[in-house]
Structure formats: C-alpha cells, structure tokens
C-alpha cells in the first residue's frame, strides 16, 4: 500500500516528463500564431504535434521570441525549437539543427506608397528588424547605410511600419507575406493577454491581397529552417530519421499545402 501511494505521488511528474516541450512563435502568420478562436495554429504548430506523436510524447507549446530560442534550449526550458529558425554556422556552434524542413529568402516590406523601390534606397532609412534574427546583419551586408531599429516581436515591427515610425521592415519573405495579410483582412482583433504582450487573433481565410503594403524583391539571402535541439540531444537522430522517412515527408508536404498552398 505504501509503495502504491508513493508511485501515485510520482505519477504527475512522470506525465510531465513525457511532454515534448516545443518552442514556437506566436507572431508569425502561417507558421505560429493564434487563430480567431484564440488557439495556437500554423505550420510549425501542426508540425510539432506530428513530431510529438511520432516520438510518443504529448506536445507542450511554449512561446519564444527570436532572441529566446537558443537561451531557452540551453537552459533546458525546451526540448526542441520549431520557430522559423534559420540554420547558420554561428548558431550551429551553440545548438544542433535537424535537416531543413522549409526554405525561403529574406526580403523587405514597405508601405505601398513608399518611394523605396530597392535595397539601395534604404540608405539612411530606418528599417525595423527583430532582435535575435539574422535579418539585421544580412540587411547591413546588402545596405551598410541602413539604420536598424530592433524590436522584440514581428508584430511590434509591423505596427511601427504602419504608424510611420520606420521606413521599412525586413525579415524572411514568407514571414512578410503573413504580416501583409494582417493588414489586408486577416486580423480579427488584437488581444491583450495577462502579463504578456498583445497578440493578433487571425483568420487567414479572410485575407484578400490588397495594396496597403509592398514586398521588395529580389530576396537578400537564402534561408533554410531547421528544428533545433541541445547539443548532444538523442532527439536529433530521431527527428532526422522522421524527416527523411516517407511518412515524415508526406506529413510535412501536407501541412505546408494546407497552410501555404504548397509554397516551400
């Protein structure tokens, strides 16, 4: 009887240990955001659910900003990060990445009536970027005279562009595409959450492409997103095996098709 009582006391901790703690974004339309019902949604949220199922664990999603991804992994607050995390040599020194699951390129977005037509036009202009992302350094390589303004979230940078506090914002094109959708019908409301920054609740099915914002092309760089884990984590081989398997590839294609219509 005493042994049974002891095991029952340990049960909640055992269940908690089985959770797969997944770091995701909450401000990236199509990838990690809150839908009109206030539920987490997006490619990387769905991908995290499928990965947890493959590993036989329950997904526990934790919101992360770009600058929190590596520290949260290293502090053992997360098991994996699936958060538009571009694979770079510098980051690979601190965390381990899976094989890529999505490819895109960095671009710049401006208001539709902006005189800015190219990267060269950003000289002396204020460009919003997110702290901890690769966007700032990449932009300065292309236009050293740009004046970077760092924000914690993409929503903050997006709103500052709308209010004229910056001349442009720069990040991956697929992210800009999602931010553009917010201002062209997708936003249901801006919800204030207790103790946290406000988030948009989105219905991306309401998005009708308009002329409020404009994305400048061509892309500045080629980005590959990977799933990040701690160095030496046994999860890495399992994740790569799943990504390489027919079922894993089919699942990923299906998720991307559902959210982006097949863009990758």
mmCIF file of C-alpha atoms in Angstrom:
data_model
loop_
_atom_site.group_PDB
_atom_site.id
_atom_site.type_symbol
_atom_site.label_atom_id
_atom_site.label_comp_id
_atom_site.label_asym_id
_atom_site.label_seq_id
_atom_site.Cartn_x
_atom_site.Cartn_y
_atom_site.Cartn_z
ATOM 1 C CA UNK A 1 0.000 0.000 0.000
ATOM 2 C CA UNK A 2 2.818 2.399 0.873
ATOM 3 C CA UNK A 3 4.540 1.581 -2.414
ATOM 4 C CA UNK A 4 1.333 2.287 -4.346
ATOM 5 C CA UNK A 5 0.883 5.639 -2.586
ATOM 6 C CA UNK A 6 4.483 6.553 -3.371
ATOM 7 C CA UNK A 7 4.017 5.691 -7.054
ATOM 8 C CA UNK A 8 0.830 7.765 -7.212
ATOM 9 C CA UNK A 9 2.711 10.741 -5.827
ATOM 10 C CA UNK A 10 5.270 10.371 -8.589
ATOM 11 C CA UNK A 11 2.696 9.990 -11.361
ATOM 12 C CA UNK A 12 2.183 13.712 -12.153
ATOM 13 C CA UNK A 13 5.922 14.151 -12.523
ATOM 14 C CA UNK A 14 6.145 11.157 -14.849
ATOM 15 C CA UNK A 15 3.384 12.545 -17.050
ATOM 16 C CA UNK A 16 5.042 15.947 -17.124
ATOM 17 C CA UNK A 17 8.392 14.395 -18.056
ATOM 18 C CA UNK A 18 6.725 12.764 -21.073
ATOM 19 C CA UNK A 19 5.740 16.142 -22.518
ATOM 20 C CA UNK A 20 7.718 17.335 -25.518
ATOM 21 C CA UNK A 21 8.391 20.998 -24.760
ATOM 22 C CA UNK A 22 8.279 22.776 -28.099
ATOM 23 C CA UNK A 23 9.325 26.394 -28.594
ATOM 24 C CA UNK A 24 7.175 28.091 -31.246
ATOM 25 C CA UNK A 25 6.403 31.626 -32.357
ATOM 26 C CA UNK A 26 3.098 33.340 -31.640
ATOM 27 C CA UNK A 27 3.529 36.284 -34.016
ATOM 28 C CA UNK A 28 4.244 34.615 -37.366
ATOM 29 C CA UNK A 29 1.123 34.190 -39.525
ATOM 30 C CA UNK A 30 1.086 30.818 -41.316
ATOM 31 C CA UNK A 31 3.830 29.415 -39.041
ATOM 32 C CA UNK A 32 2.987 30.138 -35.405
ATOM 33 C CA UNK A 33 0.072 32.367 -34.383
ATOM 34 C CA UNK A 34 -3.323 32.386 -32.651
ATOM 35 C CA UNK A 35 -6.412 31.793 -34.769
ATOM 36 C CA UNK A 36 -9.782 33.525 -34.416
ATOM 37 C CA UNK A 37 -10.712 31.146 -31.571
ATOM 38 C CA UNK A 38 -7.578 32.035 -29.629
ATOM 39 C CA UNK A 39 -5.966 28.652 -30.341
ATOM 40 C CA UNK A 40 -2.399 28.091 -31.463
ATOM 41 C CA UNK A 41 -2.168 27.434 -35.187
ATOM 42 C CA UNK A 42 0.306 27.339 -38.047
ATOM 43 C CA UNK A 43 2.720 25.126 -39.948
ATOM 44 C CA UNK A 44 5.166 24.746 -37.077
ATOM 45 C CA UNK A 45 2.433 24.133 -34.507
ATOM 46 C CA UNK A 46 0.976 21.336 -36.648
ATOM 47 C CA UNK A 47 4.467 20.042 -37.335
ATOM 48 C CA UNK A 48 5.193 19.989 -33.595
ATOM 49 C CA UNK A 49 2.047 17.961 -32.935
ATOM 50 C CA UNK A 50 3.034 15.396 -35.554
ATOM 51 C CA UNK A 51 6.607 15.207 -34.277
ATOM 52 C CA UNK A 52 5.400 14.643 -30.716
ATOM 53 C CA UNK A 53 3.071 11.903 -31.950
ATOM 54 C CA UNK A 54 5.972 10.231 -33.768
ATOM 55 C CA UNK A 55 8.077 10.363 -30.588
ATOM 56 C CA UNK A 56 5.215 9.017 -28.464
ATOM 57 C CA UNK A 57 5.008 12.148 -26.344
ATOM 58 C CA UNK A 58 2.489 14.908 -25.673
ATOM 59 C CA UNK A 59 3.240 18.345 -27.157
ATOM 60 C CA UNK A 60 3.583 21.277 -24.783
ATOM 61 C CA UNK A 61 3.934 24.537 -26.694
ATOM 62 C CA UNK A 62 5.891 27.439 -25.241
ATOM 63 C CA UNK A 63 6.055 30.833 -26.952
ATOM 64 C CA UNK A 64 9.541 32.100 -27.784
ATOM 65 C CA UNK A 65 10.864 35.250 -29.377
ATOM 66 C CA UNK A 66 13.783 35.096 -31.805
ATOM 67 C CA UNK A 67 16.266 36.072 -29.090
ATOM 68 C CA UNK A 68 14.936 33.441 -26.638
ATOM 69 C CA UNK A 69 15.351 30.382 -28.850
ATOM 70 C CA UNK A 70 18.956 29.493 -28.021
ATOM 71 C CA UNK A 71 18.940 30.563 -24.320
ATOM 72 C CA UNK A 72 15.739 28.610 -23.618
ATOM 73 C CA UNK A 73 17.197 25.479 -25.198
ATOM 74 C CA UNK A 74 20.481 25.800 -23.349
ATOM 75 C CA UNK A 75 18.680 26.405 -20.038
ATOM 76 C CA UNK A 76 16.649 23.205 -20.576
ATOM 77 C CA UNK A 77 13.368 25.109 -20.725
ATOM 78 C CA UNK A 78 12.645 23.462 -24.085
ATOM 79 C CA UNK A 79 13.327 20.142 -25.772
ATOM 80 C CA UNK A 80 13.035 21.389 -29.349
ATOM 81 C CA UNK A 81 12.576 24.695 -31.138
ATOM 82 C CA UNK A 82 10.424 24.853 -34.269
ATOM 83 C CA UNK A 83 10.249 28.602 -34.773
ATOM 84 C CA UNK A 84 11.304 29.874 -38.227
ATOM 85 C CA UNK A 85 14.860 29.144 -37.071
ATOM 86 C CA UNK A 86 17.340 29.684 -39.915
ATOM 87 C CA UNK A 87 20.322 27.339 -39.905
ATOM 88 C CA UNK A 88 23.589 29.303 -39.759
ATOM 89 C CA UNK A 89 27.213 28.370 -38.938
ATOM 90 C CA UNK A 90 27.242 30.596 -35.841
ATOM 91 C CA UNK A 91 24.014 29.160 -34.443
ATOM 92 C CA UNK A 92 25.219 25.631 -35.176
ATOM 93 C CA UNK A 93 28.055 26.217 -32.705
ATOM 94 C CA UNK A 94 25.502 26.642 -29.906
ATOM 95 C CA UNK A 95 22.664 24.262 -30.808
ATOM 96 C CA UNK A 96 22.184 21.269 -33.095
ATOM 97 C CA UNK A 97 19.917 21.558 -36.138
ATOM 98 C CA UNK A 98 17.938 18.947 -37.993
ATOM 99 C CA UNK A 99 17.919 18.723 -41.749
ATOM 100 C CA UNK A 100 15.976 21.663 -43.288
ATOM 101 C CA UNK A 101 12.195 21.461 -43.479
ATOM 102 C CA UNK A 102 11.474 24.805 -45.198
ATOM 103 C CA UNK A 103 13.322 27.254 -47.450
ATOM 104 C CA UNK A 104 12.691 30.942 -48.061
ATOM 105 C CA UNK A 105 14.598 34.194 -48.600
ATOM 106 C CA UNK A 106 14.937 37.481 -46.717
ATOM 107 C CA UNK A 107 13.147 40.499 -48.179
ATOM 108 C CA UNK A 108 11.984 43.996 -47.249
ATOM 109 C CA UNK A 109 8.441 45.349 -46.894
ATOM 110 C CA UNK A 110 7.314 48.976 -47.145
ATOM 111 C CA UNK A 111 4.044 50.878 -47.331
ATOM 112 C CA UNK A 112 2.563 50.714 -50.819
ATOM 113 C CA UNK A 113 3.072 54.436 -51.465
ATOM 114 C CA UNK A 114 6.671 54.473 -50.203
ATOM 115 C CA UNK A 115 9.281 55.899 -52.606
ATOM 116 C CA UNK A 116 11.579 52.996 -51.666
ATOM 117 C CA UNK A 117 11.892 50.675 -54.652
ATOM 118 C CA UNK A 118 15.080 48.723 -53.947
ATOM 119 C CA UNK A 119 17.543 47.800 -51.213
ATOM 120 C CA UNK A 120 19.792 50.643 -52.369
ATOM 121 C CA UNK A 121 17.034 53.120 -51.482
ATOM 122 C CA UNK A 122 17.331 52.118 -47.805
ATOM 123 C CA UNK A 123 20.427 54.262 -47.290
ATOM 124 C CA UNK A 124 19.861 56.365 -44.123
ATOM 125 C CA UNK A 125 16.360 54.868 -43.790
ATOM 126 C CA UNK A 126 15.054 53.294 -40.577
ATOM 127 C CA UNK A 127 14.440 49.577 -41.020
ATOM 128 C CA UNK A 128 12.684 47.518 -38.364
ATOM 129 C CA UNK A 129 14.140 44.091 -37.592
ATOM 130 C CA UNK A 130 13.605 41.576 -34.804
ATOM 131 C CA UNK A 131 16.291 41.119 -32.168
ATOM 132 C CA UNK A 132 17.989 37.741 -32.380
ATOM 133 C CA UNK A 133 17.046 37.164 -36.029
ATOM 134 C CA UNK A 134 19.513 37.054 -38.925
ATOM 135 C CA UNK A 135 17.670 39.865 -40.728
ATOM 136 C CA UNK A 136 19.653 42.776 -39.293
ATOM 137 C CA UNK A 137 23.165 41.527 -40.130
ATOM 138 C CA UNK A 138 22.033 40.317 -43.560
ATOM 139 C CA UNK A 139 20.479 43.668 -44.388
ATOM 140 C CA UNK A 140 23.613 45.575 -43.381
ATOM 141 C CA UNK A 141 25.655 43.400 -45.720
ATOM 142 C CA UNK A 142 23.419 44.489 -48.597
ATOM 143 C CA UNK A 143 22.989 48.118 -47.479
ATOM 144 C CA UNK A 144 25.506 49.228 -44.805
ATOM 145 C CA UNK A 145 23.925 52.694 -44.593
ATOM 146 C CA UNK A 146 20.540 51.422 -43.403
ATOM 147 C CA UNK A 147 19.590 52.416 -39.828
ATOM 148 C CA UNK A 148 18.389 49.343 -37.952
ATOM 149 C CA UNK A 149 15.674 49.579 -35.290
ATOM 150 C CA UNK A 150 15.338 46.394 -33.227
ATOM 151 C CA UNK A 151 12.064 45.034 -31.851
ATOM 152 C CA UNK A 152 11.245 42.040 -29.699
ATOM 153 C CA UNK A 153 8.386 40.768 -31.866
ATOM 154 C CA UNK A 154 7.342 40.896 -35.501
ATOM 155 C CA UNK A 155 4.004 42.424 -34.547
ATOM 156 C CA UNK A 156 5.783 45.386 -32.951
ATOM 157 C CA UNK A 157 7.882 45.956 -36.061
ATOM 158 C CA UNK A 158 4.813 45.616 -38.287
ATOM 159 C CA UNK A 159 2.778 48.150 -36.294
ATOM 160 C CA UNK A 160 5.669 50.625 -36.255
ATOM 161 C CA UNK A 161 5.775 50.406 -40.053
ATOM 162 C CA UNK A 162 2.046 51.117 -40.288
ATOM 163 C CA UNK A 163 2.396 54.092 -37.928
ATOM 164 C CA UNK A 164 5.321 55.515 -39.899
ATOM 165 C CA UNK A 165 7.918 55.056 -37.157
ATOM 166 C CA UNK A 166 10.171 53.081 -39.519
ATOM 167 C CA UNK A 167 10.524 53.258 -43.288
ATOM 168 C CA UNK A 168 10.604 49.503 -43.847
ATOM 169 C CA UNK A 169 10.822 46.162 -42.077
ATOM 170 C CA UNK A 170 12.986 43.232 -43.092
ATOM 171 C CA UNK A 171 12.716 39.510 -42.434
ATOM 172 C CA UNK A 172 12.064 36.305 -44.367
ATOM 173 C CA UNK A 173 9.683 36.785 -47.276
ATOM 174 C CA UNK A 174 7.240 34.134 -46.088
ATOM 175 C CA UNK A 175 7.017 35.988 -42.750
ATOM 176 C CA UNK A 176 6.446 39.306 -44.533
ATOM 177 C CA UNK A 177 3.710 37.651 -46.561
ATOM 178 C CA UNK A 178 1.957 36.728 -43.325
ATOM 179 C CA UNK A 179 2.368 40.192 -41.809
ATOM 180 C CA UNK A 180 0.991 41.705 -45.003
ATOM 181 C CA UNK A 181 -2.101 39.523 -44.601
ATOM 182 C CA UNK A 182 -2.805 41.054 -41.169
ATOM 183 C CA UNK A 183 -3.317 44.489 -42.676
ATOM 184 C CA UNK A 184 -5.386 43.177 -45.567
ATOM 185 C CA UNK A 185 -8.264 41.438 -43.839
ATOM 186 C CA UNK A 186 -6.832 38.578 -41.764
ATOM 187 C CA UNK A 187 -6.806 40.280 -38.354
ATOM 188 C CA UNK A 188 -9.891 39.543 -36.258
ATOM 189 C CA UNK A 189 -8.736 41.516 -33.232
ATOM 190 C CA UNK A 190 -5.704 42.482 -31.172
ATOM 191 C CA UNK A 191 -5.992 40.657 -27.860
ATOM 192 C CA UNK A 192 -4.253 41.720 -24.663
ATOM 193 C CA UNK A 193 -3.146 38.727 -22.599
ATOM 194 C CA UNK A 194 -2.467 38.982 -18.884
ATOM 195 C CA UNK A 195 1.205 39.535 -18.158
ATOM 196 C CA UNK A 196 2.132 39.254 -21.841
ATOM 197 C CA UNK A 197 2.347 41.358 -24.961
ATOM 198 C CA UNK A 198 -0.813 41.656 -27.078
ATOM 199 C CA UNK A 199 -1.257 39.209 -29.951
ATOM 200 C CA UNK A 200 -3.379 39.269 -33.088
ATOM 201 C CA UNK A 201 -6.121 36.687 -33.457
ATOM 202 C CA UNK A 202 -6.137 35.806 -37.148
ATOM 203 C CA UNK A 203 -8.451 34.267 -39.698
ATOM 204 C CA UNK A 204 -6.147 33.818 -42.674
ATOM 205 C CA UNK A 205 -9.046 32.617 -44.814
ATOM 206 C CA UNK A 206 -10.336 36.214 -44.770
ATOM 207 C CA UNK A 207 -7.143 37.534 -46.347
ATOM 208 C CA UNK A 208 -7.709 39.277 -49.675
ATOM 209 C CA UNK A 209 -4.448 40.574 -51.201
ATOM 210 C CA UNK A 210 -4.568 44.353 -51.340
ATOM 211 C CA UNK A 211 -2.346 47.344 -51.942
ATOM 212 C CA UNK A 212 -1.616 48.589 -48.429
ATOM 213 C CA UNK A 213 1.869 47.081 -48.229
ATOM 214 C CA UNK A 214 4.508 46.097 -50.768
ATOM 215 C CA UNK A 215 7.305 43.499 -50.636
ATOM 216 C CA UNK A 216 10.536 44.463 -52.394
ATOM 217 C CA UNK A 217 12.271 41.763 -54.401
ATOM 218 C CA UNK A 218 14.628 40.051 -55.152
ATOM 219 C CA UNK A 219 15.494 38.338 -51.875
ATOM 220 C CA UNK A 220 18.631 39.307 -49.971
ATOM 221 C CA UNK A 221 19.519 35.780 -48.897
ATOM 222 C CA UNK A 222 18.514 32.132 -48.936
ATOM 223 C CA UNK A 223 17.270 30.800 -45.595
ATOM 224 C CA UNK A 224 16.720 27.196 -44.506
ATOM 225 C CA UNK A 225 14.643 26.481 -41.393
ATOM 226 C CA UNK A 226 15.629 23.601 -39.122
ATOM 227 C CA UNK A 227 14.424 22.079 -35.868
ATOM 228 C CA UNK A 228 16.881 22.931 -33.090
ATOM 229 C CA UNK A 229 17.807 20.808 -30.074
ATOM 230 C CA UNK A 230 20.538 20.967 -27.463
ATOM 231 C CA UNK A 231 23.978 19.775 -28.453
ATOM 232 C CA UNK A 232 24.222 16.034 -27.854
ATOM 233 C CA UNK A 233 20.456 15.527 -27.623
ATOM 234 C CA UNK A 234 19.356 11.999 -28.614
ATOM 235 C CA UNK A 235 16.301 13.599 -30.224
ATOM 236 C CA UNK A 236 18.301 14.827 -33.215
ATOM 237 C CA UNK A 237 18.770 11.428 -34.873
ATOM 238 C CA UNK A 238 15.107 10.558 -34.308
ATOM 239 C CA UNK A 239 13.949 13.867 -35.801
ATOM 240 C CA UNK A 240 16.175 13.475 -38.860
ATOM 241 C CA UNK A 241 15.034 9.891 -39.342
ATOM 242 C CA UNK A 242 11.423 11.043 -39.314
ATOM 243 C CA UNK A 243 12.094 13.951 -41.694
ATOM 244 C CA UNK A 244 13.764 11.544 -44.122
ATOM 245 C CA UNK A 245 11.031 8.913 -43.920
ATOM 246 C CA UNK A 246 8.215 8.732 -46.499
ATOM 247 C CA UNK A 247 5.620 9.369 -43.784
ATOM 248 C CA UNK A 248 7.523 12.375 -42.443
ATOM 249 C CA UNK A 249 7.971 13.915 -45.889
ATOM 250 C CA UNK A 250 4.318 13.322 -46.738
ATOM 251 C CA UNK A 251 3.173 14.848 -43.442
ATOM 252 C CA UNK A 252 5.299 17.955 -43.940
ATOM 253 C CA UNK A 253 4.119 18.431 -47.536
ATOM 254 C CA UNK A 254 0.508 18.072 -46.410
ATOM 255 C CA UNK A 255 0.913 20.637 -43.625
ATOM 256 C CA UNK A 256 2.593 23.186 -45.911
ATOM 257 C CA UNK A 257 -0.028 22.617 -48.600
ATOM 258 C CA UNK A 258 -2.801 23.198 -46.084
ATOM 259 C CA UNK A 259 -1.354 26.498 -44.869
ATOM 260 C CA UNK A 260 0.532 27.930 -47.835
ATOM 261 C CA UNK A 261 -0.804 26.122 -50.857
ATOM 262 C CA UNK A 262 2.433 24.200 -51.366
ATOM 263 C CA UNK A 263 4.984 27.025 -51.159
ATOM 264 C CA UNK A 264 8.335 25.816 -49.814
#
